[in-house]
Tab-separated table of C-alpha atoms in Angstrom:
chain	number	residue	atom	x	y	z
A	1	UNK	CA	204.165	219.000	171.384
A	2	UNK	CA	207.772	219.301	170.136
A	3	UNK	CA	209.029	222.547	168.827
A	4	UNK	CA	209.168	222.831	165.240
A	5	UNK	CA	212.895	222.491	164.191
A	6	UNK	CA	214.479	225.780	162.694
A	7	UNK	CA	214.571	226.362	158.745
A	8	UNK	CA	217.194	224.443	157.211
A	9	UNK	CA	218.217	222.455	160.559
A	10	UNK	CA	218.827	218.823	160.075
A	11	UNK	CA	216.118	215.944	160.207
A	12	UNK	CA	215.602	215.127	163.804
A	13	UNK	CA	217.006	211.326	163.830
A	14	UNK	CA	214.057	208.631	163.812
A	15	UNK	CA	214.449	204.377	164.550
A	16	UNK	CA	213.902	202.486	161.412
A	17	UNK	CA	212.448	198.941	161.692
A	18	UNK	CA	213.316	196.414	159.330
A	19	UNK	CA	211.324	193.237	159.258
A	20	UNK	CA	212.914	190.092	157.912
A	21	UNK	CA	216.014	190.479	157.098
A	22	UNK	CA	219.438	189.130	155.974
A	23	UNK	CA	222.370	191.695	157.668
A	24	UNK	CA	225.754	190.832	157.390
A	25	UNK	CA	229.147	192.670	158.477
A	26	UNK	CA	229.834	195.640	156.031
A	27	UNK	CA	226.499	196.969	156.534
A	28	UNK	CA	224.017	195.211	154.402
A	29	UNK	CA	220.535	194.484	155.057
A	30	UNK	CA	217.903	193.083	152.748
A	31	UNK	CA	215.309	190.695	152.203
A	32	UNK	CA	213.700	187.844	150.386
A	33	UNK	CA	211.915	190.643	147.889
A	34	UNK	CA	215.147	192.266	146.903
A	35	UNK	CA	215.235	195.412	149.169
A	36	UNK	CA	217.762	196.731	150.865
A	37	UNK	CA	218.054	198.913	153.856
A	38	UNK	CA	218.586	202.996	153.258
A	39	UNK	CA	222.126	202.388	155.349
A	40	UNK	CA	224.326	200.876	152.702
A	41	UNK	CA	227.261	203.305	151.225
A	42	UNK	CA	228.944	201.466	148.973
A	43	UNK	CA	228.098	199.791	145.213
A	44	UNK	CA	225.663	196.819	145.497
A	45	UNK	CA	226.595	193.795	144.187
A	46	UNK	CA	224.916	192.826	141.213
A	47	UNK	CA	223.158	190.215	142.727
A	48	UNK	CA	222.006	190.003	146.550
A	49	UNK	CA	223.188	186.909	148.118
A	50	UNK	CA	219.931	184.744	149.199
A	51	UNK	CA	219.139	184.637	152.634
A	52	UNK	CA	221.541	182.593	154.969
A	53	UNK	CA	219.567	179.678	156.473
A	54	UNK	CA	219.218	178.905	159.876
A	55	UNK	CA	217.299	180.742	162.694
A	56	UNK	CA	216.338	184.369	162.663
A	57	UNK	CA	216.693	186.543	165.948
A	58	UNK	CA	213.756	187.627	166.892
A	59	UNK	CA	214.608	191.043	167.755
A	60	UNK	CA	218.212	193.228	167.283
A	61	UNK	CA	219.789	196.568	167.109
A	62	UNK	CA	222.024	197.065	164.196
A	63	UNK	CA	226.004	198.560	164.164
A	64	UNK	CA	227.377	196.905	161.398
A	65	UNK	CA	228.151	200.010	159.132
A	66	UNK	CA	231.622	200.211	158.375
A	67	UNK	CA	233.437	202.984	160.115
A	68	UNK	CA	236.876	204.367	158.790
A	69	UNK	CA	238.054	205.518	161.743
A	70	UNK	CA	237.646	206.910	165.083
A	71	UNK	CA	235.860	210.436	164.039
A	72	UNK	CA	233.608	207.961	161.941
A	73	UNK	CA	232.627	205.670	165.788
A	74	UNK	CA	232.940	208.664	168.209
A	75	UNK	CA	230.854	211.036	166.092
A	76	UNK	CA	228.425	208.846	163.884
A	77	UNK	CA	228.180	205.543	165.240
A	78	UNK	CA	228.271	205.451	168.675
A	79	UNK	CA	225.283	208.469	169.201
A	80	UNK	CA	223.167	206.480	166.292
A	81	UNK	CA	223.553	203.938	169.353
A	82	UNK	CA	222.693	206.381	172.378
A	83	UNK	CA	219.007	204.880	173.018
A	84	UNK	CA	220.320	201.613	173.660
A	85	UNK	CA	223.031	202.644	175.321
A	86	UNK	CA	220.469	204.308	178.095
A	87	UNK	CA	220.061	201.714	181.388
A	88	UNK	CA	216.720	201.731	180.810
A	89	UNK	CA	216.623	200.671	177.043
A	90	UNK	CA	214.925	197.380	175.694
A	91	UNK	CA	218.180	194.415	176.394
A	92	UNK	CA	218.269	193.392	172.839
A	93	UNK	CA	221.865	192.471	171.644
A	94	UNK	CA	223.938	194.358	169.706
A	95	UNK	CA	225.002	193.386	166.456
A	96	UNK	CA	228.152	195.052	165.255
A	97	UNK	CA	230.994	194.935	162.480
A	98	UNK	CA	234.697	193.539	163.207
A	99	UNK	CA	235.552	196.992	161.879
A	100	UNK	CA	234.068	198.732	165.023
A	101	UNK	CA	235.416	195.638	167.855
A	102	UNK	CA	237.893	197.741	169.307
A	103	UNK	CA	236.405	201.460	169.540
A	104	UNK	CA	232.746	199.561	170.798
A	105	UNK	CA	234.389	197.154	173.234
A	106	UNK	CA	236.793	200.267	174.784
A	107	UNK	CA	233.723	202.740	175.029
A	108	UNK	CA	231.685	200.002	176.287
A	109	UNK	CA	234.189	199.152	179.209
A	110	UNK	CA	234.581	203.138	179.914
A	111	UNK	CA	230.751	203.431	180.533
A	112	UNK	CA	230.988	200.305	182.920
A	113	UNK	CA	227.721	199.991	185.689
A	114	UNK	CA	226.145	203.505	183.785
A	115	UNK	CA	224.287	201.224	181.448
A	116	UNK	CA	222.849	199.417	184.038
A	117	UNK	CA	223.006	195.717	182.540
A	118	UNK	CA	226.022	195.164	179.773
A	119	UNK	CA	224.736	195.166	176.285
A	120	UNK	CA	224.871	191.356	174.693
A	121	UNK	CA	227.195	191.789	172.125
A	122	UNK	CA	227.296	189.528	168.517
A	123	UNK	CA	230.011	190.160	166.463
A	124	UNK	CA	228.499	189.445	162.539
A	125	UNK	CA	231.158	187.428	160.523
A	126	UNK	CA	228.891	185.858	157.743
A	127	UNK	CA	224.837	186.808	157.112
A	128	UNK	CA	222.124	186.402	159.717
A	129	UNK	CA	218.846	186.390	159.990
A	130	UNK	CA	216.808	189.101	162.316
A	131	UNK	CA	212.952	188.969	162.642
A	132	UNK	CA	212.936	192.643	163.700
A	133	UNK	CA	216.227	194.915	163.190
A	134	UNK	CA	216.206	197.897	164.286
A	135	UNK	CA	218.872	200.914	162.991
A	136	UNK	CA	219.249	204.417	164.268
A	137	UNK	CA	220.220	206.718	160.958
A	138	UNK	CA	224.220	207.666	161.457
A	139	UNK	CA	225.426	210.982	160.710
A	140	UNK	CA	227.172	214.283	161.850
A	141	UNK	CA	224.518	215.895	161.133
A	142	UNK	CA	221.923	214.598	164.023
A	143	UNK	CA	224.808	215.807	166.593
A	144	UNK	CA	222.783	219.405	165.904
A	145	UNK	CA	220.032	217.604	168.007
A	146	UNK	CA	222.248	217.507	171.097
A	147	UNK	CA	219.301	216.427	173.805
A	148	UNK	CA	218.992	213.074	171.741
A	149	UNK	CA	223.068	212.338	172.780
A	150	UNK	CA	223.849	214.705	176.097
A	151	UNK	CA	222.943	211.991	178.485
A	152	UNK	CA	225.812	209.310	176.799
A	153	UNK	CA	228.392	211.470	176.320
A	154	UNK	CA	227.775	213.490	180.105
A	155	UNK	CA	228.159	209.505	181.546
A	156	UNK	CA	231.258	208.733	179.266
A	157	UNK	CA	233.127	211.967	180.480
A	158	UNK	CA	231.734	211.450	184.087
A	159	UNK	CA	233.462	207.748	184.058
A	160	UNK	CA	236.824	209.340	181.704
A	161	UNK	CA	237.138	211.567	184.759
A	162	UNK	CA	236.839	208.784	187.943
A	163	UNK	CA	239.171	206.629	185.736
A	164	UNK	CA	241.779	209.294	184.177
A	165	UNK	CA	243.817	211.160	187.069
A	166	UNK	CA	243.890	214.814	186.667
A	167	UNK	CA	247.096	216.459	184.784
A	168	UNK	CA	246.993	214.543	181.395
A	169	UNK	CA	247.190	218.259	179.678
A	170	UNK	CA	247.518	221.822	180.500
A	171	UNK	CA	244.659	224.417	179.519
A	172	UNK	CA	246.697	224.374	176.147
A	173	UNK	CA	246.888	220.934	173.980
A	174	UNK	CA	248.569	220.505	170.872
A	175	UNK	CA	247.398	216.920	169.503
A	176	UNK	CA	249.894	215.433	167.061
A	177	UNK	CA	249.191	213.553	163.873
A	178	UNK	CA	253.478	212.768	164.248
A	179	UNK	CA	252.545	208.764	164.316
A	180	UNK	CA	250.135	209.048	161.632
A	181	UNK	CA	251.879	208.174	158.159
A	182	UNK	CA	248.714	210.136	156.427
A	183	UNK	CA	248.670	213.890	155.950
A	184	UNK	CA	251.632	213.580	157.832
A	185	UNK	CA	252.997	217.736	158.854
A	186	UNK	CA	256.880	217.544	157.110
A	187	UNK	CA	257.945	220.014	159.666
A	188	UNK	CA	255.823	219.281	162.551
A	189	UNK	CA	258.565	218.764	164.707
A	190	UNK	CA	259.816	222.563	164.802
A	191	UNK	CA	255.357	223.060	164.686
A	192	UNK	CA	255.806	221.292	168.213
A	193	UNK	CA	258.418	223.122	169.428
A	194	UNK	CA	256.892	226.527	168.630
A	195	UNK	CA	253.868	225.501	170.295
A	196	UNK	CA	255.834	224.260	173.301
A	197	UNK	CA	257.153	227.249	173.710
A	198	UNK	CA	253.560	228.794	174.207
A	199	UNK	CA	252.873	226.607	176.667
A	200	UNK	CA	251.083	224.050	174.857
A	201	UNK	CA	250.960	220.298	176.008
A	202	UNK	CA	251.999	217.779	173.058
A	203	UNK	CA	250.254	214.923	172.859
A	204	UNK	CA	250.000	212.381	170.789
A	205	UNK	CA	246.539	209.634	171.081
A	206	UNK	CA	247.974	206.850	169.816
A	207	UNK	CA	247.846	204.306	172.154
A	208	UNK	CA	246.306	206.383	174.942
A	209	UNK	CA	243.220	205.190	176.865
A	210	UNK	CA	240.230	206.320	175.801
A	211	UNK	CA	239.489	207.794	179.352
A	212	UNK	CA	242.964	209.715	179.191
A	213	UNK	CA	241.896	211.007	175.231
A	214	UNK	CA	238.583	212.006	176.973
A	215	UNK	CA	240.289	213.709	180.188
A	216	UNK	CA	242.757	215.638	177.861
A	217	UNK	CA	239.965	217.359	175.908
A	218	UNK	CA	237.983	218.215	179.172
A	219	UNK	CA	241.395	219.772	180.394
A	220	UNK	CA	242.207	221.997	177.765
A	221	UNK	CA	240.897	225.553	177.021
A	222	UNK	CA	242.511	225.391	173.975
A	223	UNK	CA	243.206	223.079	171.439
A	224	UNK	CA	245.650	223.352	167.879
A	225	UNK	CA	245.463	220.119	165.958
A	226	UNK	CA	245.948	219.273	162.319
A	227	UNK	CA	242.943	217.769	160.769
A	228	UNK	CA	242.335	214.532	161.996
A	229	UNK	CA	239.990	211.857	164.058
A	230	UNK	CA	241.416	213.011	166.879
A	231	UNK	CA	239.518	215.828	166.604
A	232	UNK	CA	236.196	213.963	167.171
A	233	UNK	CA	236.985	214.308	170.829
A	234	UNK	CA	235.208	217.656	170.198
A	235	UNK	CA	231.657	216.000	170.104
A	236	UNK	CA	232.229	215.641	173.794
A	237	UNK	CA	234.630	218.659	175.126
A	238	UNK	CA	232.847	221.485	177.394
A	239	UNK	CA	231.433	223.837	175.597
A	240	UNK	CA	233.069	227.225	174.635
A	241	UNK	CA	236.875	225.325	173.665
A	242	UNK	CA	239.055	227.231	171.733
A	243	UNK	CA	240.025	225.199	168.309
A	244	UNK	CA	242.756	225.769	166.366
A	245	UNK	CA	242.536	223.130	162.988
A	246	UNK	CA	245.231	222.721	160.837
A	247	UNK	CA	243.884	221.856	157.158
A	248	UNK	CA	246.319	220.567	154.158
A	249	UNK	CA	243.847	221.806	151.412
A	250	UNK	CA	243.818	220.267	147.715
A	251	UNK	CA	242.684	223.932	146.181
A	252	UNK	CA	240.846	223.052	143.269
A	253	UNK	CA	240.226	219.414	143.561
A	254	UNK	CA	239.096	218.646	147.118
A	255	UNK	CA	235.636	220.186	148.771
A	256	UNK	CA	236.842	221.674	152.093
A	257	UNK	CA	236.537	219.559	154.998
A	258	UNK	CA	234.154	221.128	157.677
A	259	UNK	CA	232.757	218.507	159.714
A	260	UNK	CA	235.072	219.523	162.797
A	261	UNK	CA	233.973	222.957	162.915
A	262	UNK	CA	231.020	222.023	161.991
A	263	UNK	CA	230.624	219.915	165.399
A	264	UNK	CA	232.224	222.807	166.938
A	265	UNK	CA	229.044	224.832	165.636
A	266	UNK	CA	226.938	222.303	167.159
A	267	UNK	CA	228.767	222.067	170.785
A	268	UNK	CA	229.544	225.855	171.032
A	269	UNK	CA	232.981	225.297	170.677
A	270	UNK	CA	235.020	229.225	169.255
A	271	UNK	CA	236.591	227.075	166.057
A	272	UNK	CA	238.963	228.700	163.307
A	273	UNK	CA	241.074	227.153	160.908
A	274	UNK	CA	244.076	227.894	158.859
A	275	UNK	CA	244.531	226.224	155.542
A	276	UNK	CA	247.834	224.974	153.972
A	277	UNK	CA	248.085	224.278	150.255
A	278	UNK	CA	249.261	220.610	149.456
A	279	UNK	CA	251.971	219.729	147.254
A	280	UNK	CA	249.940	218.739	144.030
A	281	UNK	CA	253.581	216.214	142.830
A	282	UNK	CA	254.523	214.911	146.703
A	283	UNK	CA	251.001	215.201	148.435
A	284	UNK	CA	252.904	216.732	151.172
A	285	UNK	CA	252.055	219.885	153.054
A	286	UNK	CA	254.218	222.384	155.816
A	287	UNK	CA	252.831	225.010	157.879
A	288	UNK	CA	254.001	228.347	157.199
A	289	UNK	CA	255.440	228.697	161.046
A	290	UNK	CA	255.360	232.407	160.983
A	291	UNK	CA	252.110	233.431	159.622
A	292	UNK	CA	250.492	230.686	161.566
A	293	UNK	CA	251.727	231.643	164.898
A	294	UNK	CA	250.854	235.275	164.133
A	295	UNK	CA	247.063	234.346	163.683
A	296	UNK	CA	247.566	231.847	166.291
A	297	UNK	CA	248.280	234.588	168.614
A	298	UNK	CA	245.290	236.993	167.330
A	299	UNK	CA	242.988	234.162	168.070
A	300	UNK	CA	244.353	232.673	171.624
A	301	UNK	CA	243.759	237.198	172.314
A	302	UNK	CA	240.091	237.071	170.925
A	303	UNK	CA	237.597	236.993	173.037
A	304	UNK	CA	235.496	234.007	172.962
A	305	UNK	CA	232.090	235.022	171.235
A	306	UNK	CA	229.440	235.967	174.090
A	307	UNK	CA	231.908	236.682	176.283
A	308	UNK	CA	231.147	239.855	178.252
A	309	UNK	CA	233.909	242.736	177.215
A	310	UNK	CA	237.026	243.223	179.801
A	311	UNK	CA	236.346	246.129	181.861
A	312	UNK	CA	237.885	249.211	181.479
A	313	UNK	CA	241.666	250.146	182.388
C-alpha cells in the first residue's frame, strides 16, 4: 500500500490516456465528439478543426504544451516526461512542440547512453492522428512528489558532472539577468560588483551548456539571483542551498511570485527573498544596495535550518 499523502499536499501525478485523437503543436488534443484534453491553457477556438486525415499512430507520448521558457521545460515539462525518460520505459516516440526543440534536444544529448535506447523523436508541425496518446499532467506542483523525478534528475547531474570540468563557480554564485532585456536590474552592474567583492562568482547562463548551468548549481553553497528561469536550476541543486531571490514586486497589482521558493520548499533548499518595488511609470526596478547587503549578510551568518548549533567558545 502507498502512504496516504499529507493534508493539503498536492495530487500525486497520474498518466492520462487519450484514445483517438487529433494533437497538434500548441498543445491541443481532441476528438471526433468534440472533447478536448484537460492540458490546453489557452482560449479554444470557436470551432475545433476536424480531424487531419491520414494514418493515426498507434501509440505516443505527448510534449506538445507550450513552454515559455526554461523554468517552464526544466521544472514542468521535462519531469511530466520522467517515466519515459527511464531505460526501461515502453519505446514509444515522443511527440513534442517546436517551442520545446532546443531545451528537449540539449537535455536529451546530456542524458546520452542513461536512457538506454534514444527516444524517437516527432516534431508536430500541423495535426496528427494518435490511436492511444498518452500525457503525464505538468506542473510545479508534482515536484512535492520527489521519488516520481529523483532518478532523472540524479542521471542528468551525474552526466552534467562527467561532461562539465570542475571550477565553473565558487561555493558563492551570483547568476545575472544582465543579458536579459526583461526585468532587467538598472544598477546591476554596481549589484555585481558588491557581490564580487563577497566573493561571489558572476555568471551569466546565456549561452552556457546545459552541463556547465547544471555543474554551477551543484558547485555553489550559495546562490543570489534576481527572479528568473535561471532559477529552475534549483529543481536539481543538492539539497540544503542557500538562495538569495531578488523580486521586482508590482505591490498592489501583481500576486507574488513563489514558485522558486516554493521548489526550494520541495528540495530542502534554506530560500529567502527580498522584494523591490517596481516603478509603476518606467516598469523599472533597483536594488536598494545597502539594505540588501545588510540582510544579505544576516542570512549568508544564519544557520541553515536543522543544522546542529556551533559549539561553544
Amino acid at each position: 500500500r502507498q502512504p496516504r499523502p499529507a493534508a493539503g499536499a498536492p495530487a500525486e501525478p497520474r498518466l492520462l490516456l487519450c484514445r483517438d485523437v487529433a494533437v497538434d503543436g500548441a498543445g491541443l488534443v481532441w476528438n471526433a465528439q468534440g472533447q478536448v484534453a484537460p492540458i490546453y491553457h489557452r482560449l479554444l477556438p470557436p470551432d475545433l478543426p476536424p480531424l487531419p486525415e491520414g494514418p493515426a499512430l498507434a501509440e505516443a507520448v505527448l510534449a506538445t504544451e507550450t513552454p515559455r521558457n526554461f523554468y517552464h521545460w526544466f521544472a514542468e515539462g521535462l519531469p511530466a516526461l520522467a517515466w519515459r525518460l527511464r531505460p526501461d520505459a515502453p519505446q514509444w516516440p515522443i511527440l513534442y512542440t517546436p517551442r520545446i526543440e532546443g531545451f528537449l534536444r540539449a537535455t536529451l544529448d546530456l542524458l546520452g547512453d542513461s536512457l538506454g535506447a534514444a527516444p524517437e523523436l516527432r516534431r508536430v508541425e500541423a495535426p496528427l492522428l494518435v490511436e492511444r496518446a498518452w500525457i503525464s499532467p505538468r506542473g510545479m506542483q508534482f515536484l512535492y512528489h520527489g521519488a516520481y523525478f529523483a532518478d532523472l534528475y540524479a542521471r542528468l547531474v551525474a552526466q552534467a558532472l562527467r561532461q562539465a570540468a570542475p571550477g565553473v563557480t565558487g561555493p558563492r554564485l551570483y547568476l545575472s539577468r544582465r543579458d536579459v532585456p526583461r526585468r532587467g536590474i538598472e544598477n546591476e552592474a554596481e549589484l555585481e560588483e558588491a557581490l564580487r567583492r563577497l566573493g561571489f562568482t558572476v555568471m551569466t547562463f546565456q549561452g552556457v551548456p546545459l552541463a556547465r548551468q547544471i555543474r554551477a548549481f551543484q558547485e555553489a553553497e550559495v546562490v543570489v539571483s534576481p527572479h528568473g528561469a535561471g532559477l529552475a536550476h534549483l529543481v536539481a541543486a543538492r539539497p540544503g542551498l542557500k538562495v538569495f531571490e531578488l523580486m521586482p514586486a508590482w505591490l498592489g497589482t501583481e500576486k507574488l511570485r513563489s514558485c522558486y521558493s516554493r521548489i526550494s520548499a520541495f528540495r530542502g533548499h534554506h530560500h529567502a527573498m527580498w522584494l523591490e518595488p517596481v516603478d509603476p511609470v518606467t516598469q523599472g526596478w533597483r536594488v536598494q544596495l545597502g539594505p540588501m547587503l545588510e540582510a544579505l549578510g544576516r542570512f549568508l551568518d544564519a544557520p541553515r535550518p536543522g543544522a546542529p548549533p556551533p559549539p561553544p567558545s
